[in-house]
PDB file of C-alpha atoms and ligand atoms in Angstrom:
ATOM      1  CA  MET A   7      99.621 -72.658-101.705  1.00 86.00           C
ATOM      2  CA  SER A   8      97.712 -72.094 -98.480  1.00 95.00           C
ATOM      3  CA  ILE A   9      94.074 -73.064 -97.947  1.00 98.00           C
ATOM      4  CA  VAL A  10      93.135 -69.377 -98.045  1.00 98.00           C
ATOM      5  CA  GLU A  11      94.931 -68.903-101.366  1.00 97.00           C
ATOM      6  CA  ASN A  12      93.276 -72.014-102.792  1.00 98.00           C
ATOM      7  CA  ILE A  13      89.799 -70.792-101.833  1.00 98.00           C
ATOM      8  CA  LYS A  14      90.528 -67.427-103.444  1.00 97.00           C
ATOM      9  CA  LYS A  15      91.888 -69.120-106.548  1.00 97.00           C
ATOM     10  CA  TYR A  16      88.729 -71.194-107.015  1.00 97.00           C
ATOM     11  CA  ARG A  17      86.478 -68.227-106.387  1.00 95.00           C
ATOM     12  CA  GLU A  18      88.187 -66.435-109.282  1.00 95.00           C
ATOM     13  CA  LEU A  19      88.403 -69.526-111.468  1.00 95.00           C
ATOM     14  CA  LEU A  20      84.880 -70.905-111.210  1.00 97.00           C
ATOM     15  CA  PRO A  21      82.051 -69.400-113.259  1.00 96.00           C
ATOM     16  CA  GLN A  22      79.614 -67.100-111.444  1.00 93.00           C
ATOM     17  CA  GLY A  23      76.682 -68.997-109.967  1.00 95.00           C
ATOM     18  CA  LEU A  24      78.515 -72.304-109.760  1.00 98.00           C
ATOM     19  CA  THR A  25      78.519 -73.689-106.211  1.00 98.00           C
ATOM     20  CA  LEU A  26      81.827 -74.698-104.662  1.00 98.00           C
ATOM     21  CA  VAL A  27      81.535 -77.437-102.050  1.00 98.00           C
ATOM     22  CA  ALA A  28      84.794 -77.537-100.093  1.00 98.00           C
ATOM     23  CA  VAL A  29      85.279 -81.216 -99.299  1.00 98.00           C
ATOM     24  CA  SER A  30      86.866 -81.264 -95.854  1.00 98.00           C
ATOM     25  CA  LYS A  31      86.610 -84.946 -94.893  1.00 98.00           C
ATOM     26  CA  THR A  32      89.463 -86.156 -92.625  1.00 96.00           C
ATOM     27  CA  LYS A  33      90.702 -82.548 -92.165  1.00 97.00           C
ATOM     28  CA  PRO A  34      90.872 -80.878 -88.748  1.00 97.00           C
ATOM     29  CA  VAL A  35      88.551 -78.019 -87.777  1.00 98.00           C
ATOM     30  CA  SER A  36      91.549 -75.636 -87.865  1.00 98.00           C
ATOM     31  CA  ASP A  37      91.864 -76.282 -91.628  1.00 98.00           C
ATOM     32  CA  LEU A  38      88.146 -75.747 -92.174  1.00 98.00           C
ATOM     33  CA  MET A  39      88.349 -72.498 -90.198  1.00 98.00           C
ATOM     34  CA  GLU A  40      91.046 -71.224 -92.555  1.00 98.00           C
ATOM     35  CA  ALA A  41      88.662 -71.779 -95.451  1.00 98.00           C
ATOM     36  CA  TYR A  42      85.864 -70.207 -93.420  1.00 98.00           C
ATOM     37  CA  GLU A  43      87.947 -67.091 -92.745  1.00 97.00           C
ATOM     38  CA  ALA A  44      88.533 -66.862 -96.506  1.00 97.00           C
ATOM     39  CA  GLY A  45      84.757 -66.725 -96.948  1.00 97.00           C
ATOM     40  CA  GLN A  46      83.906 -70.351 -97.680  1.00 98.00           C
ATOM     41  CA  ARG A  47      80.520 -71.327 -96.194  1.00 98.00           C
ATOM     42  CA  ILE A  48      79.740 -74.675 -97.867  1.00 98.00           C
ATOM     43  CA  PHE A  49      81.557 -77.776 -96.673  1.00 98.00           C
ATOM     44  CA  GLY A  50      81.178 -81.395 -97.782  1.00 98.00           C
ATOM     45  CA  GLU A  51      81.784 -84.391 -95.536  1.00 98.00           C
ATOM     46  CA  ASN A  52      81.418 -88.116 -96.195  1.00 98.00           C
ATOM     47  CA  LYS A  53      80.878 -89.418 -92.648  1.00 98.00           C
ATOM     48  CA  ILE A  54      77.860 -88.413 -90.593  1.00 98.00           C
ATOM     49  CA  GLN A  55      79.630 -88.568 -87.227  1.00 98.00           C
ATOM     50  CA  GLU A  56      82.559 -86.454 -88.412  1.00 98.00           C
ATOM     51  CA  MET A  57      80.219 -83.899 -89.996  1.00 98.00           C
ATOM     52  CA  THR A  58      78.118 -83.690 -86.840  1.00 98.00           C
ATOM     53  CA  ALA A  59      81.173 -83.140 -84.639  1.00 98.00           C
ATOM     54  CA  LYS A  60      82.397 -80.339 -86.922  1.00 98.00           C
ATOM     55  CA  TRP A  61      78.921 -78.776 -87.052  1.00 98.00           C
ATOM     56  CA  GLU A  62      78.830 -78.655 -83.254  1.00 98.00           C
ATOM     57  CA  GLU A  63      82.194 -76.950 -83.056  1.00 98.00           C
ATOM     58  CA  MET A  64      81.992 -74.495 -85.944  1.00 98.00           C
ATOM     59  CA  PRO A  65      80.051 -71.293 -86.765  1.00 98.00           C
ATOM     60  CA  LYS A  66      76.375 -71.853 -87.453  1.00 98.00           C
ATOM     61  CA  ASP A  67      76.218 -70.040 -90.793  1.00 98.00           C
ATOM     62  CA  ILE A  68      77.943 -72.969 -92.506  1.00 98.00           C
ATOM     63  CA  GLU A  69      75.969 -75.156 -94.920  1.00 98.00           C
ATOM     64  CA  TRP A  70      76.870 -78.811 -94.438  1.00 99.00           C
ATOM     65  CA  HIS A  71      76.614 -81.161 -97.417  1.00 99.00           C
ATOM     66  CA  MET A  72      76.660 -84.947 -97.020  1.00 98.00           C
ATOM     67  CA  ILE A  73      78.539 -86.482 -99.953  1.00 98.00           C
ATOM     68  CA  GLY A  74      79.293 -89.991 -98.645  1.00 98.00           C
ATOM     69  CA  HIS A  75      77.461 -93.291 -98.575  1.00 97.00           C
ATOM     70  CA  ILE A  76      74.791 -93.201 -95.857  1.00 97.00           C
ATOM     71  CA  GLN A  77      73.716 -95.803 -93.308  1.00 96.00           C
ATOM     72  CA  ARG A  78      70.044 -95.323 -92.597  1.00 97.00           C
ATOM     73  CA  ASN A  79      70.405 -95.645 -88.818  1.00 98.00           C
ATOM     74  CA  LYS A  80      72.656 -92.568 -88.770  1.00 98.00           C
ATOM     75  CA  VAL A  81      70.379 -90.186 -90.670  1.00 98.00           C
ATOM     76  CA  LYS A  82      68.912 -88.947 -87.372  1.00 98.00           C
ATOM     77  CA  TYR A  83      72.220 -87.359 -86.335  1.00 98.00           C
ATOM     78  CA  MET A  84      72.407 -85.039 -89.338  1.00 98.00           C
ATOM     79  CA  ALA A  85      68.682 -84.390 -89.817  1.00 98.00           C
ATOM     80  CA  PRO A  86      68.665 -81.311 -87.521  1.00 98.00           C
ATOM     81  CA  PHE A  87      71.210 -79.386 -89.595  1.00 98.00           C
ATOM     82  CA  VAL A  88      72.291 -80.924 -92.929  1.00 98.00           C
ATOM     83  CA  SER A  89      71.565 -78.578 -95.805  1.00 98.00           C
ATOM     84  CA  LEU A  90      71.979 -80.892 -98.814  1.00 99.00           C
ATOM     85  CA  ILE A  91      72.362 -84.661 -99.111  1.00 98.00           C
ATOM     86  CA  HIS A  92      74.103 -85.559-102.401  1.00 98.00           C
ATOM     87  CA  THR A  93      73.968 -89.307-102.008  1.00 98.00           C
ATOM     88  CA  VAL A  94      70.411 -90.618-101.976  1.00 98.00           C
ATOM     89  CA  ASP A  95      70.635 -94.030-103.615  1.00 97.00           C
ATOM     90  CA  SER A  96      67.461 -95.821-102.518  1.00 96.00           C
ATOM     91  CA  LEU A  97      63.793 -95.142-101.797  1.00 96.00           C
ATOM     92  CA  LYS A  98      64.298 -96.659 -98.336  1.00 96.00           C
ATOM     93  CA  LEU A  99      66.953 -94.069 -97.568  1.00 97.00           C
ATOM     94  CA  LEU A 100      64.763 -91.245 -98.869  1.00 97.00           C
ATOM     95  CA  LYS A 101      61.947 -92.500 -96.663  1.00 97.00           C
ATOM     96  CA  GLU A 102      64.230 -92.440 -93.605  1.00 98.00           C
ATOM     97  CA  ILE A 103      65.440 -88.912 -94.415  1.00 98.00           C
ATOM     98  CA  ASN A 104      61.813 -87.840 -94.820  1.00 98.00           C
ATOM     99  CA  LYS A 105      60.902 -89.311 -91.429  1.00 98.00           C
ATOM    100  CA  GLU A 106      63.799 -87.661 -89.592  1.00 98.00           C
ATOM    101  CA  ALA A 107      63.237 -84.344 -91.381  1.00 98.00           C
ATOM    102  CA  ALA A 108      59.600 -84.408 -90.249  1.00 98.00           C
ATOM    103  CA  LYS A 109      60.682 -84.996 -86.639  1.00 98.00           C
ATOM    104  CA  ASN A 110      62.852 -81.908 -86.890  1.00 98.00           C
ATOM    105  CA  ASP A 111      60.125 -79.921 -88.607  1.00 98.00           C
ATOM    106  CA  ARG A 112      62.362 -79.422 -91.633  1.00 98.00           C
ATOM    107  CA  THR A 113      62.404 -80.090 -95.352  1.00 98.00           C
ATOM    108  CA  ILE A 114      65.749 -81.536 -96.419  1.00 98.00           C
ATOM    109  CA  ASN A 115      67.079 -80.973 -99.929  1.00 98.00           C
ATOM    110  CA  CYS A 116      68.460 -84.069-101.631  1.00 98.00           C
ATOM    111  CA  LEU A 117      70.208 -85.153-104.807  1.00 98.00           C
ATOM    112  CA  LEU A 118      69.910 -88.618-106.291  1.00 98.00           C
ATOM    113  CA  GLN A 119      73.287 -90.282-106.741  1.00 98.00           C
ATOM    114  CA  VAL A 120      73.488 -91.928-110.142  1.00 97.00           C
ATOM    115  CA  LYS A 121      76.124 -94.506-110.964  1.00 96.00           C
ATOM    116  CA  ILE A 122      77.833 -93.344-114.133  1.00 94.00           C
ATOM    117  CA  ALA A 123      81.313 -94.818-113.558  1.00 92.00           C
ATOM    118  CA  LYS A 124      82.372 -98.181-114.915  1.00 85.00           C
ATOM    119  CA  GLU A 125      84.002 -99.072-111.586  1.00 79.00           C
ATOM    120  CA  GLU A 126      82.194-101.590-109.396  1.00 76.00           C
ATOM    121  CA  SER A 127      83.080 -99.694-106.243  1.00 70.00           C
ATOM    122  CA  LYS A 128      80.949 -96.622-106.879  1.00 72.00           C
ATOM    123  CA  PHE A 129      77.497 -96.412-105.301  1.00 85.00           C
ATOM    124  CA  GLY A 130      74.436 -95.083-106.999  1.00 95.00           C
ATOM    125  CA  LEU A 131      71.207 -95.661-108.839  1.00 96.00           C
ATOM    126  CA  SER A 132      70.955 -96.760-112.424  1.00 94.00           C
ATOM    127  CA  LEU A 133      69.343 -94.248-114.746  1.00 91.00           C
ATOM    128  CA  GLU A 134      66.259 -96.503-114.908  1.00 91.00           C
ATOM    129  CA  ASP A 135      65.979 -96.594-111.081  1.00 94.00           C
ATOM    130  CA  VAL A 136      65.832 -92.813-110.995  1.00 96.00           C
ATOM    131  CA  THR A 137      62.381 -92.676-112.574  1.00 92.00           C
ATOM    132  CA  ALA A 138      60.854 -94.450-109.529  1.00 92.00           C
ATOM    133  CA  PHE A 139      61.557 -91.316-107.472  1.00 95.00           C
ATOM    134  CA  PHE A 140      59.360 -89.179-109.682  1.00 94.00           C
ATOM    135  CA  THR A 141      56.059 -91.019-109.585  1.00 92.00           C
ATOM    136  CA  PRO A 142      53.199 -88.851-108.264  1.00 90.00           C
ATOM    137  CA  GLU A 143      52.767 -91.222-105.275  1.00 88.00           C
ATOM    138  CA  THR A 144      56.405 -90.895-104.220  1.00 87.00           C
ATOM    139  CA  LEU A 145      56.478 -87.167-104.646  1.00 86.00           C
ATOM    140  CA  LYS A 146      53.315 -86.814-102.567  1.00 87.00           C
ATOM    141  CA  SER A 147      54.202 -89.201 -99.742  1.00 90.00           C
ATOM    142  CA  PHE A 148      57.660 -87.764 -99.091  1.00 95.00           C
ATOM    143  CA  ASP A 149      56.677 -84.258 -98.112  1.00 94.00           C
ATOM    144  CA  HIS A 150      59.689 -83.435 -95.913  1.00 97.00           C
ATOM    145  CA  VAL A 151      62.324 -83.985 -98.585  1.00 97.00           C
ATOM    146  CA  LYS A 152      62.852 -82.140-101.817  1.00 97.00           C
ATOM    147  CA  ILE A 153      64.816 -83.709-104.643  1.00 97.00           C
ATOM    148  CA  ILE A 154      66.571 -80.824-106.349  1.00 98.00           C
ATOM    149  CA  GLY A 155      68.934 -82.609-108.728  1.00 98.00           C
ATOM    150  CA  LEU A 156      71.387 -85.374-109.511  1.00 98.00           C
ATOM    151  CA  MET A 157      74.925 -86.240-108.418  1.00 98.00           C
ATOM    152  CA  GLY A 158      77.509 -88.443-110.085  1.00 97.00           C
ATOM    153  CA  MET A 159      81.150 -89.492-109.949  1.00 96.00           C
ATOM    154  CA  ALA A 160      83.099 -90.301-113.074  1.00 96.00           C
ATOM    155  CA  THR A 161      85.480 -93.226-113.331  1.00 94.00           C
ATOM    156  CA  PHE A 162      88.911 -92.535-111.825  1.00 92.00           C
ATOM    157  CA  THR A 163      90.927 -92.547-115.058  1.00 94.00           C
ATOM    158  CA  ASP A 164      93.225 -90.408-117.206  1.00 94.00           C
ATOM    159  CA  ASP A 165      90.959 -91.062-120.175  1.00 96.00           C
ATOM    160  CA  GLU A 166      89.248 -87.684-120.587  1.00 97.00           C
ATOM    161  CA  ALA A 167      86.967 -88.950-123.346  1.00 97.00           C
ATOM    162  CA  GLN A 168      85.520 -91.519-120.958  1.00 97.00           C
ATOM    163  CA  ILE A 169      84.990 -88.962-118.180  1.00 97.00           C
ATOM    164  CA  ILE A 170      83.315 -86.571-120.614  1.00 98.00           C
ATOM    165  CA  SER A 171      81.061 -89.324-121.910  1.00 97.00           C
ATOM    166  CA  GLU A 172      79.994 -90.315-118.376  1.00 97.00           C
ATOM    167  CA  PHE A 173      79.209 -86.710-117.440  1.00 98.00           C
ATOM    168  CA  LYS A 174      77.325 -86.263-120.725  1.00 98.00           C
ATOM    169  CA  THR A 175      75.154 -89.297-120.026  1.00 97.00           C
ATOM    170  CA  LEU A 176      74.161 -87.836-116.670  1.00 97.00           C
ATOM    171  CA  LYS A 177      73.572 -84.365-118.097  1.00 98.00           C
ATOM    172  CA  ASN A 178      71.281 -85.778-120.800  1.00 97.00           C
ATOM    173  CA  SER A 179      69.166 -87.583-118.200  1.00 96.00           C
ATOM    174  CA  PHE A 180      69.124 -84.477-116.039  1.00 97.00           C
ATOM    175  CA  ASP A 181      67.854 -82.379-118.956  1.00 98.00           C
ATOM    176  CA  ALA A 182      65.209 -84.955-119.825  1.00 96.00           C
ATOM    177  CA  LEU A 183      63.932 -85.111-116.222  1.00 96.00           C
ATOM    178  CA  GLN A 184      64.009 -81.352-115.869  1.00 96.00           C
ATOM    179  CA  LYS A 185      61.477 -80.983-118.698  1.00 96.00           C
ATOM    180  CA  ASN A 186      58.785 -82.562-116.486  1.00 94.00           C
ATOM    181  CA  HIS A 187      60.273 -81.537-113.133  1.00 96.00           C
ATOM    182  CA  PRO A 188      61.494 -77.950-113.403  1.00 96.00           C
ATOM    183  CA  TYR A 189      62.440 -77.858-109.689  1.00 96.00           C
ATOM    184  CA  LEU A 190      65.488 -79.967-110.583  1.00 97.00           C
ATOM    185  CA  THR A 191      68.172 -77.306-110.689  1.00 98.00           C
ATOM    186  CA  GLN A 192      71.389 -78.905-109.393  1.00 98.00           C
ATOM    187  CA  LEU A 193      73.843 -81.176-111.156  1.00 98.00           C
ATOM    188  CA  SER A 194      76.636 -82.107-108.728  1.00 98.00           C
ATOM    189  CA  ILE A 195      79.552 -83.319-110.833  1.00 98.00           C
ATOM    190  CA  GLY A 196      83.271 -82.543-110.719  1.00 98.00           C
ATOM    191  CA  MET A 197      86.077 -83.075-108.198  1.00 98.00           C
ATOM    192  CA  SER A 198      89.690 -81.855-107.969  1.00 97.00           C
ATOM    193  CA  GLY A 199      90.819 -83.890-110.965  1.00 96.00           C
ATOM    194  CA  ASP A 200      87.887 -83.441-113.320  1.00 97.00           C
ATOM    195  CA  TYR A 201      86.014 -80.279-112.338  1.00 98.00           C
ATOM    196  CA  GLN A 202      86.836 -78.453-115.569  1.00 98.00           C
ATOM    197  CA  LEU A 203      85.416 -81.299-117.665  1.00 98.00           C
ATOM    198  CA  ALA A 204      82.348 -81.324-115.400  1.00 98.00           C
ATOM    199  CA  ILE A 205      81.809 -77.593-115.804  1.00 98.00           C
ATOM    200  CA  ASP A 206      82.069 -77.958-119.589  1.00 98.00           C
ATOM    201  CA  GLN A 207      79.324 -80.609-119.358  1.00 98.00           C
ATOM    202  CA  GLY A 208      76.930 -78.470-117.321  1.00 98.00           C
ATOM    203  CA  SER A 209      77.875 -78.893-113.663  1.00 98.00           C
ATOM    204  CA  THR A 210      76.173 -76.480-111.252  1.00 98.00           C
ATOM    205  CA  MET A 211      78.048 -77.727-108.182  1.00 98.00           C
ATOM    206  CA  VAL A 212      81.638 -78.980-107.882  1.00 98.00           C
ATOM    207  CA  ARG A 213      82.963 -80.930-104.881  1.00 98.00           C
ATOM    208  CA  ILE A 214      86.630 -80.102-104.402  1.00 98.00           C
ATOM    209  CA  GLY A 215      88.776 -81.505-101.603  1.00 98.00           C
ATOM    210  CA  SER A 216      92.441 -82.274-102.078  1.00 97.00           C
ATOM    211  CA  SER A 217      93.263 -79.298-104.274  1.00 97.00           C
ATOM    212  CA  ILE A 218      91.957 -76.977-101.540  1.00 98.00           C
ATOM    213  CA  PHE A 219      93.061 -78.769 -98.366  1.00 97.00           C
ATOM    214  CA  GLY A 220      95.927 -80.918 -99.657  1.00 94.00           C
ATOM    215  CA  ALA A 221      96.181 -84.687 -99.906  1.00 91.00           C
ATOM    216  CA  ARG A 222      94.223 -86.684 -97.331  1.00 87.00           C
ATOM    217  CA  ASN A 223      95.982 -88.882 -94.832  1.00 77.00           C
ATOM    218  CA  TYR A 224      93.781 -91.783 -93.747  1.00 71.00           C
ATOM    219  CA  ASN A 225      96.080 -93.111 -91.021  1.00 58.00           C
TER     220      ASN A 225
HETATM  221  C1  PLP B 312      86.335 -87.043-101.446  1.00 57.08           C
HETATM  222  C2  PLP B 312      85.230 -86.705-102.382  1.00 57.08           C
HETATM  223  C3  PLP B 312      85.327 -85.588-103.251  1.00 57.08           C
HETATM  224  C4  PLP B 312      86.549 -84.705-103.334  1.00 57.08           C
HETATM  225  O1  PLP B 312      87.608 -85.373-103.941  1.00 57.08           O
HETATM  226  P1  PLP B 312      88.966 -84.612-104.353  1.00 57.08           P
HETATM  227  O2  PLP B 312      89.523 -85.436-105.436  1.00 57.08           O
HETATM  228  O3  PLP B 312      89.807 -84.572-103.136  1.00 57.08           O
HETATM  229  O4  PLP B 312      88.592 -83.242-104.802  1.00 57.08           O
HETATM  230  C5  PLP B 312      84.247 -85.316-104.059  1.00 57.08           C
HETATM  231  N1  PLP B 312      83.131 -86.073-104.046  1.00 57.08           N
HETATM  232  C6  PLP B 312      83.005 -87.141-103.252  1.00 57.08           C
HETATM  233  C7  PLP B 312      81.747 -87.923-103.284  1.00 57.08           C
HETATM  234  C8  PLP B 312      84.055 -87.500-102.390  1.00 57.08           C
HETATM  235  O5  PLP B 312      83.911 -88.574-101.599  1.00 57.08           O
END
């Protein structure tokens, strides 16, 4: 199926109100433009330089989401335009985003990335670490960022029960936090292989790449 057909398919398939982030990392601007012509306006990238280059070249009504691991010295390049950062995994990083957002006279929306997978390779905060972001001091001192939810990646496995259990753990923490912090509205879980399980567990935002744009070639 073409990129256009895939975008249309997901628009019909996904529940109303659920956000589709089209993950376009490694793909050329011509591919992203096909999705754009089909109406897609939210794109996810995992490298700041690549995202910035695409932002410069493409229409300005696109919302750019950062979904990759972030080096603090590169935050400045995306601060003028990024619309949501999914991968905040330290207070130091949040502080840097806050500083660069202030320079640009913006408030940048962020999600905290929580490590729910068993794999060592996945980045993210532990569920205990997350509470440090919600102390009154932190919330007051970082006035150019807004934490609006949590993000997680399940273990890469065929074991659906494990994936469901990892998503459930995150959803339970999200619900518990939301009781005291009602501005937490976004739960970013679900990719090409597990988005249906994520939606069943309460996802509000799925990040889908290969089943829209085709397999990635890293060469
Ligand atoms: C690449 C990536 C995705 C999309 O993965 P697919 O399996 O191609 O849908 C989603 N989230 C993150 C954080 C990614 O790095």
